[in-house]
Coordinates of N, CA and C in Angstrom, one line a residue:
Chain A
X1 N -13.9 2.9 18.1 CA -13.5 2.0 16.9 C -14.6 1.7 15.8
X2 N -14.6 1.6 14.8 CA -15.6 1.0 13.9 C -15.3 -0.6 14.0
X3 N -16.4 -1.3 13.6 CA -16.4 -2.7 13.8 C -18.0 -3.2 13.8
X4 N -18.2 -4.3 14.0 CA -19.5 -5.2 13.8 C -19.8 -5.8 15.1
X5 N -20.7 -5.7 15.8 CA -21.2 -6.4 17.1 C -22.2 -7.0 16.9
X6 N -21.9 -8.3 17.3 CA -23.1 -9.3 17.4 C -23.4 -10.0 18.8
X7 N -24.7 -9.8 19.2 CA -25.4 -10.2 20.4 C -26.1 -11.2 20.4
X8 N -26.5 -12.0 21.4 CA -25.5 -12.3 22.3 C -24.6 -13.2 21.8
X9 N -23.5 -13.6 22.6 CA -22.6 -14.4 22.3 C -22.8 -15.7 22.2
X10 N -23.7 -16.3 23.2 CA -24.2 -17.6 23.3 C -25.8 -17.5 23.7
X11 N -26.6 -18.4 22.6 CA -27.9 -18.5 22.8 C -28.3 -19.6 23.0
X12 N -29.3 -19.7 24.0 CA -29.9 -21.2 24.1 C -31.7 -21.1 23.8
X13 N -31.9 -21.8 23.0 CA -33.4 -22.0 23.1 C -34.0 -23.4 22.8
X14 N -35.4 -23.3 23.3 CA -36.1 -24.9 23.0 C -36.6 -25.0 21.5
X15 N -36.5 -26.1 21.1 CA -37.4 -26.4 19.7 C -38.6 -25.8 19.7
X16 N -38.5 -25.3 18.6 CA -40.3 -24.5 18.3 C -40.3 -23.3 18.7
X17 N -39.3 -22.3 19.0 CA -39.3 -21.2 19.6 C -38.5 -20.4 18.3
X18 N -39.0 -19.2 17.8 CA -38.4 -18.5 17.1 C -37.1 -17.8 17.9
X19 N -35.9 -17.4 17.5 CA -35.1 -16.4 18.3 C -34.3 -15.6 17.0
X20 N -34.0 -14.3 17.6 CA -33.6 -13.4 16.9 C -32.0 -13.0 17.4
X21 N -31.1 -13.0 16.3 CA -29.9 -12.6 16.7 C -29.8 -11.1 16.1
X22 N -28.6 -10.4 16.9 CA -28.4 -9.1 16.6 C -27.3 -8.7 15.8
X23 N -27.4 -8.1 15.0 CA -26.0 -7.5 14.3 C -26.0 -6.0 14.0
X24 N -25.0 -5.4 14.5 CA -24.9 -3.8 14.4 C -23.6 -3.6 14.0
X25 N -23.3 -2.7 12.9 CA -22.2 -2.1 12.4 C -22.2 -0.4 12.4
X26 N -21.0 -0.1 12.6 CA -20.6 1.3 12.6 C -19.5 1.6 11.7
X27 N -19.8 1.1 10.6 CA -18.6 1.1 9.7 C -19.1 1.9 8.4
X28 N -20.3 2.3 8.3 CA -21.0 3.1 7.3 C -21.0 2.1 6.3
X29 N -21.3 0.8 6.3 CA -21.4 -0.2 5.2 C -22.7 -0.3 4.4
X30 N -22.7 -0.4 3.1 CA -24.0 -0.4 2.8 C -24.5 -2.1 2.8
X31 N -23.6 -2.9 2.5 CA -23.8 -4.3 2.3 C -23.7 -5.0 3.7
X32 N -24.4 -6.2 4.1 CA -24.3 -6.8 5.1 C -24.6 -8.1 4.8
X33 N -24.2 -8.9 5.7 CA -24.5 -10.5 5.3 C -24.5 -11.4 6.5
X34 N -25.0 -12.4 6.4 CA -25.4 -13.5 7.4 C -24.9 -14.8 7.0
X35 N -24.0 -15.6 7.7 CA -23.6 -16.6 7.2 C -23.7 -17.5 8.5
X36 N -23.8 -18.9 8.1 CA -23.6 -20.1 8.8 C -22.5 -20.9 8.7
X37 N -22.1 -21.0 10.1 CA -20.6 -22.0 10.1 C -21.0 -23.4 10.9
X38 N -20.8 -24.5 10.0 CA -21.1 -25.7 10.8 C -19.7 -26.4 10.8
X39 N -19.5 -27.3 11.9 CA -17.9 -28.1 11.8 C -17.9 -28.8 10.7
X40 N -16.5 -28.5 10.1 CA -16.2 -29.3 8.7 C -16.8 -28.7 7.3
X41 N -17.7 -27.7 7.6 CA -18.4 -27.1 6.4 C -17.7 -25.5 6.4
X42 N -17.4 -25.0 5.2 CA -17.3 -23.6 4.8 C -18.3 -23.0 5.4
X43 N -18.3 -21.6 5.2 CA -19.3 -20.5 5.4 C -20.3 -20.8 4.4
X44 N -21.7 -20.7 4.9 CA -22.7 -20.6 3.9 C -23.5 -19.4 4.0
X45 N -24.1 -18.9 2.9 CA -24.7 -17.6 3.1 C -26.1 -17.6 3.1
X46 N -26.6 -17.4 4.1 CA -28.0 -17.1 4.6 C -28.8 -16.2 3.9
X47 N -28.4 -15.1 4.2 CA -29.2 -13.8 3.5 C -28.2 -12.7 3.3
X48 N -28.3 -11.7 2.3 CA -27.7 -10.6 2.4 C -28.3 -9.3 1.9
X49 N -27.8 -8.0 2.2 CA -28.6 -7.1 2.1 C -27.4 -5.9 1.6
X50 N -27.9 -5.2 0.3 CA -27.0 -4.3 -0.6 C -27.3 -3.0 -0.1
X51 N -28.5 -2.7 0.8 CA -29.2 -1.6 0.8 C -30.2 -1.4 1.6
X52 N -30.5 -0.4 2.4 CA -31.7 -0.4 3.3 C -33.1 -0.8 2.6
X53 N -33.7 -1.6 3.3 CA -35.1 -2.1 3.0 C -35.2 -3.2 1.7
X54 N -33.8 -3.5 1.5 CA -33.8 -4.5 0.6 C -32.6 -5.7 0.9
X55 N -33.0 -7.1 0.5 CA -32.2 -8.1 1.1 C -32.7 -9.2 0.3
X56 N -31.7 -10.3 -0.1 CA -31.9 -11.3 -0.8 C -31.5 -12.7 -0.1
X57 N -32.1 -13.4 -0.5 CA -31.6 -15.0 0.0 C -30.5 -15.4 -0.6
X58 N -29.8 -16.1 0.2 CA -28.7 -16.8 -0.1 C -28.7 -18.3 -0.1
X59 N -27.8 -19.2 -0.3 CA -27.7 -20.4 -0.5 C -28.8 -21.6 0.4
X60 N -29.0 -20.6 1.6 CA -29.5 -21.6 2.8 C -30.6 -20.6 3.3
X61 N -31.5 -20.0 3.0 CA -32.5 -19.0 3.5 C -33.8 -19.8 4.0
X62 N -33.9 -20.8 3.7 CA -35.1 -21.7 4.3 C -35.1 -21.8 5.7
X63 N -36.3 -21.3 6.7 CA -36.1 -21.3 7.9 C -35.8 -20.0 8.7
X64 N -35.2 -19.1 7.8 CA -34.5 -17.8 8.5 C -35.3 -16.8 7.7
X65 N -35.2 -15.5 8.7 CA -35.8 -14.1 8.1 C -34.9 -13.1 8.5
X66 N -35.0 -11.9 7.8 CA -34.0 -11.0 8.0 C -35.1 -9.6 7.9
X67 N -34.4 -8.4 8.1 CA -35.0 -7.2 8.0 C -33.9 -6.2 8.0
X68 N -34.0 -5.2 7.1 CA -32.9 -4.2 7.0 C -33.5 -2.9 6.9
X69 N -33.9 -2.3 8.2 CA -34.8 -1.0 8.3 C -33.7 0.2 8.5
X70 N -32.7 -0.2 9.2 CA -31.7 1.0 9.1 C -30.3 0.4 8.8
X71 N -29.7 1.1 8.2 CA -28.3 0.8 7.4 C -27.4 0.3 8.7
X72 N -27.4 0.5 9.8 CA -26.6 0.0 11.0 C -26.7 -1.4 11.1
X73 N -28.2 -2.0 11.2 CA -28.5 -3.0 11.9 C -29.3 -4.1 10.8
X74 N -28.9 -5.4 11.0 CA -29.3 -6.5 10.1 C -29.9 -7.6 10.9
X75 N -30.6 -7.8 11.7 CA -31.2 -8.8 12.4 C -31.7 -10.3 12.0
X76 N -31.1 -11.3 12.0 CA -31.5 -12.6 11.7 C -32.4 -13.2 12.6
X77 N -33.5 -13.5 12.2 CA -34.6 -14.6 12.8 C -34.6 -15.8 12.7
X78 N -34.0 -16.8 13.4 CA -34.3 -18.1 13.3 C -35.7 -18.8 13.6
X79 N -36.4 -19.3 12.5 CA -37.8 -19.5 12.9 C -37.8 -21.1 13.3
X80 N -38.8 -21.3 13.8 CA -39.0 -23.1 13.9 C -39.2 -23.7 12.9
X81 N -39.1 -23.1 11.7 CA -39.1 -24.1 10.5 C -37.8 -24.4 10.1
X82 N -36.8 -23.9 10.6 CA -35.3 -24.1 10.4 C -35.3 -25.8 11.2
X83 N -34.8 -26.8 10.2 CA -34.9 -28.0 10.8 C -33.6 -28.2 11.6
X84 N -32.3 -27.4 11.4 CA -31.1 -28.0 12.2 C -30.6 -26.6 12.7
X85 N -31.2 -25.9 13.7 CA -30.7 -24.5 13.6 C -29.3 -24.3 14.3
X86 N -28.9 -25.5 15.5 CA -27.7 -25.2 15.9 C -26.5 -25.1 15.3
X87 N -25.9 -24.0 15.6 CA -24.9 -23.6 14.6 C -24.1 -22.4 15.1
X88 N -23.1 -21.9 14.4 CA -22.3 -20.7 14.8 C -22.9 -19.8 13.4
X89 N -23.3 -18.5 13.9 CA -23.7 -17.5 13.0 C -22.7 -16.3 12.9
X90 N -22.5 -15.8 11.6 CA -21.4 -14.8 11.7 C -22.2 -13.8 11.0
X91 N -22.0 -12.5 11.2 CA -22.6 -11.4 10.6 C -21.4 -10.5 9.9
X92 N -21.3 -10.2 8.7 CA -20.4 -9.6 8.0 C -20.9 -8.2 7.2
X93 N -20.1 -7.1 6.9 CA -20.5 -6.1 6.1 C -19.3 -5.7 5.2
X94 N -19.6 -5.0 4.4 CA -18.6 -4.5 3.4 C -19.1 -3.2 2.6
X95 N -18.4 -2.5 1.9 CA -18.6 -1.4 1.0 C -19.1 -2.2 -0.3
X96 N -20.5 -1.5 -0.6 CA -21.1 -2.0 -1.7 C -21.1 -1.2 -2.7
X97 N -21.2 -1.5 -4.1 CA -21.0 -0.8 -5.4 C -20.8 -1.7 -6.5
X98 N -20.0 -1.1 -7.6 CA -19.2 -1.7 -8.7 C -17.8 -1.1 -8.9
X99 N -17.3 -2.1 -9.7 CA -16.0 -1.6 -10.4 C -14.9 -1.2 -9.3
X100 N -14.1 -0.2 -9.8 CA -12.9 0.0 -8.6 C -13.1 -0.1 -7.2
X101 N -14.0 0.9 -7.0 CA -14.7 0.9 -5.7 C -14.4 -0.5 -4.8
X102 N -14.6 -1.5 -5.7 CA -14.6 -2.7 -4.6 C -13.2 -3.3 -4.9
X103 N -12.5 -3.0 -5.5 CA -11.5 -3.6 -5.8 C -10.3 -3.9 -4.4
X104 N -10.7 -3.1 -3.6 CA -9.6 -2.9 -2.2 C -10.5 -2.9 -1.2
X105 N -11.8 -3.2 -1.4 CA -13.0 -3.4 -0.1 C -12.8 -4.7 0.6
X106 N -12.4 -4.9 1.6 CA -12.5 -6.2 2.4 C -13.8 -6.2 2.9
X107 N -14.1 -7.6 3.5 CA -15.2 -8.1 4.2 C -14.9 -8.1 5.5
X108 N -15.5 -7.5 6.6 CA -15.4 -7.5 8.1 C -16.6 -8.3 8.7
X109 N -16.0 -8.8 9.6 CA -16.9 -9.9 10.5 C -16.9 -9.4 11.8
X110 N -18.3 -10.1 12.1 CA -18.2 -9.7 13.9 C -17.8 -11.1 14.5
X111 N -17.8 -11.1 15.9 CA -17.3 -12.2 16.8 C -18.3 -13.4 16.8
X112 N -19.5 -13.4 16.2 CA -20.5 -14.5 15.8 C -21.4 -14.8 17.4
X113 N -22.4 -15.5 17.0 CA -23.2 -16.0 18.2 C -23.4 -17.6 17.9
X114 N -23.4 -18.1 18.8 CA -23.5 -19.5 18.8 C -24.5 -20.1 19.5
X115 N -25.5 -20.4 18.8 CA -27.0 -20.9 18.8 C -27.2 -22.1 19.2
X116 N -27.6 -22.8 20.3 CA -28.0 -24.1 20.5 C -29.6 -24.4 20.9
X117 N -30.1 -25.0 20.0 CA -31.5 -25.3 20.3 C -31.8 -27.0 20.7
X118 N -32.3 -27.1 21.7 CA -32.6 -28.3 22.2 C -34.0 -28.8 22.2
Chain B
X1 N -20.8 -21.7 -11.0 CA -20.8 -21.1 -9.9 C -19.4 -21.4 -9.2
X2 N -18.8 -20.4 -8.8 CA -17.6 -20.3 -8.0 C -17.4 -21.1 -7.1
X3 N -16.2 -22.0 -7.0 CA -15.9 -23.0 -5.9 C -14.5 -22.7 -5.5
X4 N -14.4 -22.8 -4.2 CA -13.2 -22.6 -3.6 C -12.5 -23.6 -2.8
X5 N -11.4 -23.8 -3.3 CA -10.8 -25.3 -2.4 C -9.7 -24.8 -1.5
X6 N -9.3 -25.2 -0.4 CA -8.0 -25.2 0.3 C -7.5 -26.7 0.9
X7 N -6.6 -26.7 0.5 CA -5.7 -28.0 1.0 C -4.3 -27.6 1.4
X8 N -4.0 -28.1 2.4 CA -4.7 -29.3 3.0 C -5.7 -28.9 4.3
X9 N -6.6 -29.9 4.4 CA -7.5 -29.3 5.6 C -7.1 -29.1 6.8
X10 N -5.8 -29.7 7.1 CA -5.3 -29.7 8.4 C -3.7 -29.9 8.2
X11 N -3.0 -28.9 9.2 CA -1.7 -29.0 9.0 C -0.7 -28.9 10.4
X12 N 0.0 -29.7 10.5 CA 0.7 -29.5 11.8 C 2.3 -29.5 11.6
X13 N 2.9 -28.4 11.9 CA 4.3 -27.8 11.7 C 5.0 -27.7 13.2
X14 N 6.4 -28.1 13.4 CA 7.2 -27.5 14.6 C 7.4 -25.8 14.3
X15 N 7.5 -25.2 15.5 CA 7.7 -24.0 15.8 C 8.9 -23.4 15.0
X16 N 8.9 -22.3 14.5 CA 10.0 -22.0 13.6 C 10.1 -22.2 11.9
X17 N 9.2 -23.2 11.5 CA 9.2 -23.7 10.2 C 8.3 -22.6 9.1
X18 N 8.7 -22.5 8.2 CA 8.1 -21.8 7.2 C 6.9 -22.6 6.6
X19 N 6.0 -22.0 6.1 CA 4.9 -22.9 5.4 C 4.2 -22.2 4.6
X20 N 3.3 -23.0 3.9 CA 2.6 -22.3 2.6 C 1.2 -22.9 2.7
X21 N 0.3 -22.3 2.7 CA -1.2 -22.4 2.8 C -1.7 -22.4 1.4
X22 N -2.7 -23.2 0.7 CA -3.2 -22.9 -0.7 C -4.7 -22.7 -0.7
X23 N -4.9 -22.0 -1.7 CA -6.3 -21.6 -2.0 C -6.4 -21.8 -3.4
X24 N -7.5 -22.4 -4.1 CA -7.9 -22.3 -5.4 C -9.0 -21.9 -5.8
X25 N -9.5 -21.4 -7.0 CA -10.8 -20.9 -7.2 C -10.9 -21.4 -8.7
X26 N -12.2 -21.5 -8.8 CA -12.4 -22.1 -10.5 C -13.1 -21.1 -11.4
X27 N -13.4 -19.7 -10.9 CA -13.9 -18.4 -11.9 C -12.8 -17.6 -11.8
X28 N -12.0 -17.1 -12.7 CA -10.9 -16.0 -12.5 C -11.6 -14.6 -12.7
X29 N -13.0 -14.5 -12.5 CA -13.7 -13.3 -12.7 C -14.0 -12.6 -11.2
X30 N -13.0 -11.8 -10.7 CA -13.1 -11.7 -9.3 C -12.5 -10.3 -9.2
X31 N -12.9 -9.6 -8.0 CA -12.5 -8.3 -7.7 C -11.2 -8.3 -6.7
X32 N -11.1 -9.3 -5.5 CA -10.0 -9.6 -5.1 C -10.1 -10.8 -4.2
X33 N -9.1 -11.0 -3.6 CA -9.0 -12.5 -2.7 C -8.8 -12.1 -1.3
X34 N -9.2 -12.4 -0.2 CA -8.6 -12.2 1.1 C -8.7 -13.5 1.9
X35 N -7.4 -13.3 2.6 CA -7.1 -14.4 3.5 C -7.6 -13.8 5.1
X36 N -8.2 -14.7 5.5 CA -8.4 -14.6 7.0 C -8.0 -15.6 8.1
X37 N -8.0 -15.3 9.3 CA -7.8 -16.2 10.4 C -8.9 -16.0 11.4
X38 N -9.1 -17.5 11.8 CA -10.1 -17.8 12.7 C -9.9 -18.6 14.1
X39 N -9.7 -18.0 15.0 CA -9.4 -18.5 16.2 C -10.8 -19.4 17.0
X40 N -10.6 -20.4 17.6 CA -11.8 -21.0 18.0 C -12.9 -20.3 18.7
X41 N -14.1 -20.3 18.3 CA -15.2 -19.6 18.7 C -15.5 -18.4 18.6
X42 N -14.5 -17.7 17.4 CA -14.4 -16.5 17.2 C -14.8 -16.1 15.9
X43 N -15.0 -14.8 15.6 CA -15.3 -14.6 14.2 C -13.9 -14.6 13.3
X44 N -14.2 -14.0 12.0 CA -13.0 -13.9 11.1 C -12.1 -12.7 11.2
X45 N -10.8 -12.5 11.4 CA -10.0 -11.5 11.1 C -9.3 -11.7 9.9
X46 N -9.5 -10.0 9.3 CA -8.9 -10.3 7.9 C -7.2 -10.1 8.0
X47 N -6.6 -10.8 7.1 CA -5.2 -10.9 7.3 C -4.6 -10.1 6.2
X48 N -5.1 -10.3 5.0 CA -4.4 -9.6 3.5 C -5.6 -9.9 2.7
X49 N -5.6 -8.7 2.2 CA -6.3 -8.6 0.7 C -5.6 -8.3 -0.5
X50 N -5.6 -9.1 -1.5 CA -5.0 -8.8 -2.6 C -6.3 -8.4 -4.0
X51 N -6.0 -7.4 -4.4 CA -6.8 -7.0 -5.7 C -6.3 -7.8 -6.7
X52 N -7.3 -8.1 -7.7 CA -7.2 -9.0 -8.7 C -6.1 -8.4 -9.8
X53 N -5.6 -7.1 -9.8 CA -4.6 -6.7 -10.6 C -3.3 -7.0 -9.7
X54 N -3.1 -7.5 -8.7 CA -2.2 -7.3 -7.8 C -1.5 -8.8 -7.8
X55 N -0.3 -9.1 -7.5 CA 0.3 -10.3 -7.5 C 0.5 -10.9 -6.2
X56 N 0.8 -9.7 -5.2 CA 1.0 -10.3 -3.7 C 1.0 -9.0 -3.0
X57 N 0.9 -9.4 -1.9 CA 0.7 -8.4 -0.8 C 1.4 -9.0 0.8
X58 N 2.0 -8.2 1.5 CA 2.7 -8.6 2.4 C 2.4 -7.9 4.0
X59 N 2.3 -8.4 4.9 CA 2.1 -7.9 6.2 C 2.8 -8.7 7.3
X60 N 4.0 -8.0 7.7 CA 4.9 -8.8 8.8 C 5.3 -10.2 8.1
X61 N 5.1 -11.0 9.0 CA 5.7 -12.6 8.5 C 4.6 -13.2 7.4
X62 N 3.8 -12.5 7.3 CA 2.9 -13.1 6.2 C 3.0 -12.5 4.8
X63 N 2.9 -13.5 3.8 CA 2.9 -13.1 2.3 C 1.8 -13.7 1.4
X64 N 1.2 -13.1 1.0 CA 0.1 -13.6 0.0 C 0.3 -13.3 -1.4
X65 N 0.1 -14.5 -2.3 CA 0.5 -14.3 -3.7 C -1.2 -14.6 -4.6
X66 N -1.2 -13.9 -5.5 CA -2.2 -14.3 -6.3 C -1.9 -14.8 -7.8
X67 N -2.4 -15.6 -8.6 CA -2.3 -15.7 -9.9 C -3.8 -16.2 -10.3
X68 N -4.2 -15.0 -10.9 CA -5.8 -15.2 -11.4 C -5.9 -16.1 -12.2
X69 N -4.9 -15.8 -13.3 CA -5.2 -16.5 -14.5 C -5.3 -18.1 -14.3
X70 N -4.5 -18.7 -13.2 CA -4.6 -20.0 -12.9 C -5.5 -20.6 -11.8
X71 N -5.9 -19.4 -11.0 CA -7.0 -19.6 -10.1 C -6.3 -20.2 -8.7
X72 N -5.2 -19.4 -8.6 CA -4.6 -20.2 -7.3 C -3.9 -18.8 -6.7
X73 N -4.1 -19.0 -5.2 CA -3.4 -18.1 -4.0 C -2.8 -18.8 -3.2
X74 N -1.5 -18.4 -2.6 CA -0.9 -18.9 -1.6 C -0.6 -18.2 -0.6
X75 N -0.5 -18.4 0.8 CA -0.3 -17.7 2.1 C 0.9 -18.4 2.5
X76 N 2.0 -17.4 2.7 CA 3.2 -18.1 3.3 C 3.4 -17.3 4.5
X77 N 3.7 -18.2 5.6 CA 4.0 -17.9 6.9 C 5.4 -18.2 7.3
X78 N 6.3 -17.2 7.5 CA 7.6 -17.2 7.7 C 7.6 -17.4 9.2
X79 N 8.7 -18.3 9.6 CA 9.1 -18.6 11.2 C 7.9 -18.6 12.0
X80 N 7.2 -19.9 11.8 CA 6.0 -20.1 12.4 C 6.3 -20.1 13.8
X81 N 5.0 -19.7 14.7 CA 5.1 -19.5 16.1 C 3.8 -20.3 16.5
X82 N 3.8 -20.6 17.8 CA 2.6 -21.4 18.5 C 1.4 -20.4 18.2
X83 N 1.6 -19.1 18.5 CA 0.4 -18.3 18.2 C -0.4 -18.2 17.0
X84 N 0.3 -18.7 16.0 CA -0.2 -18.9 14.7 C -1.4 -20.0 14.5
X85 N -1.3 -20.7 15.4 CA -2.2 -21.8 15.3 C -3.8 -21.1 15.3
X86 N -4.5 -21.8 14.1 CA -5.7 -21.2 13.9 C -6.2 -21.9 12.7
X87 N -7.4 -21.5 12.2 CA -7.8 -21.8 11.0 C -7.9 -20.8 10.3
X88 N -7.1 -21.0 9.0 CA -7.0 -20.0 7.7 C -8.0 -20.2 6.7
X89 N -8.7 -19.3 6.3 CA -9.6 -19.5 5.4 C -9.2 -18.2 4.2
X90 N -9.6 -18.5 2.9 CA -9.4 -17.8 1.7 C -11.0 -17.4 1.5
X91 N -11.1 -16.2 0.6 CA -12.4 -15.9 0.2 C -12.1 -15.1 -1.1
X92 N -13.0 -15.4 -2.0 CA -12.8 -14.3 -3.4 C -14.2 -13.6 -3.4
X93 N -14.1 -12.4 -4.0 CA -15.4 -11.6 -4.1 C -15.4 -11.4 -5.9
X94 N -16.8 -12.0 -6.2 CA -16.8 -12.1 -7.7 C -17.0 -10.6 -8.2
X95 N -16.7 -10.5 -9.6 CA -16.9 -9.1 -9.9 C -18.2 -8.8 -10.6
X96 N -19.2 -9.5 -10.5 CA -20.3 -9.3 -11.0 C -21.5 -8.9 -9.7
X97 N -21.0 -8.7 -8.5 CA -21.7 -8.0 -7.7 C -21.1 -8.2 -6.2
X98 N -22.0 -8.4 -5.4 CA -21.5 -8.1 -3.8 C -21.7 -9.4 -3.1
X99 N -21.0 -10.5 -3.6 CA -21.0 -11.9 -3.0 C -19.6 -12.0 -3.1
X100 N -19.5 -13.1 -1.8 CA -18.0 -13.6 -1.6 C -18.2 -15.3 -1.4
X101 N -17.3 -15.8 -1.8 CA -17.1 -17.3 -2.0 C -16.0 -17.6 -0.9
X102 N -16.2 -18.6 0.1 CA -15.2 -19.0 1.0 C -14.8 -20.6 0.9
X103 N -13.5 -20.8 1.4 CA -13.0 -22.1 1.0 C -13.1 -22.6 2.3
X104 N -13.0 -23.9 2.8 CA -13.3 -24.4 4.0 C -12.4 -24.4 5.1
X105 N -11.4 -24.0 4.8 CA -10.4 -23.6 5.7 C -9.1 -24.6 5.7
X106 N -7.6 -24.3 6.3 CA -6.8 -24.9 6.6 C -6.7 -24.7 8.1
X107 N -6.7 -26.0 8.8 CA -6.4 -25.7 10.4 C -5.2 -26.0 10.4
X108 N -4.4 -25.0 11.1 CA -3.0 -24.8 11.3 C -2.7 -25.0 12.7
X109 N -1.7 -26.1 13.1 CA -1.1 -26.3 14.6 C 0.3 -26.3 14.3
X110 N 1.1 -25.2 15.2 CA 2.5 -25.1 15.4 C 2.8 -25.6 16.5
X111 N 3.6 -26.4 16.6 CA 3.9 -27.2 17.9 C 5.0 -26.6 18.5
X112 N 4.9 -26.0 19.7 CA 6.2 -25.6 20.2 C 7.5 -26.6 20.4

């Protein structure tokens, strides 16, 4: 079955350490996204990528980095510069493009990674 | 910038009741609007997608409507069940790129 796999489900790190969250999709989607979700807040966009080897900052990119070396993979690194990294992180993907192609194209999500930094 | 609002933030209803969740957005230049369900500690599951040219979509006990000109969508759930308890989020896809904008969700509790 096609879908998005995020791993691990739970991640614990000490303050000051970098940590990388994995996101893999087999939906053949060009566009991939990373969102952060905190209690009482909506989803906030960290980074997104519309094609391999290209990505753009979202609303809260500071303290995060990404790479897009393969179409299927979009890992997110939470660096020690991120002041409040404890959160639920969601990866998503979608068809990319313009016009009619996008009218009926949904956004698909993985099951998330809960990161706790102490 | 597109802003998406969902009211109420929380809703509690007895089992069997029909209910309506609301979603409003400020910019009508969208490709589509999507309704999601999120269970605690899980990712988002897509329920319904309405294209900008459509008025409504139905799936089982769910019916979503879209009034793009007024910037509103509703999700109607018929004959609610305890298993419907979850957070429901709406998201719009802007028509100038590949970005999505989310509401903060409505937390629904269906009491047996």
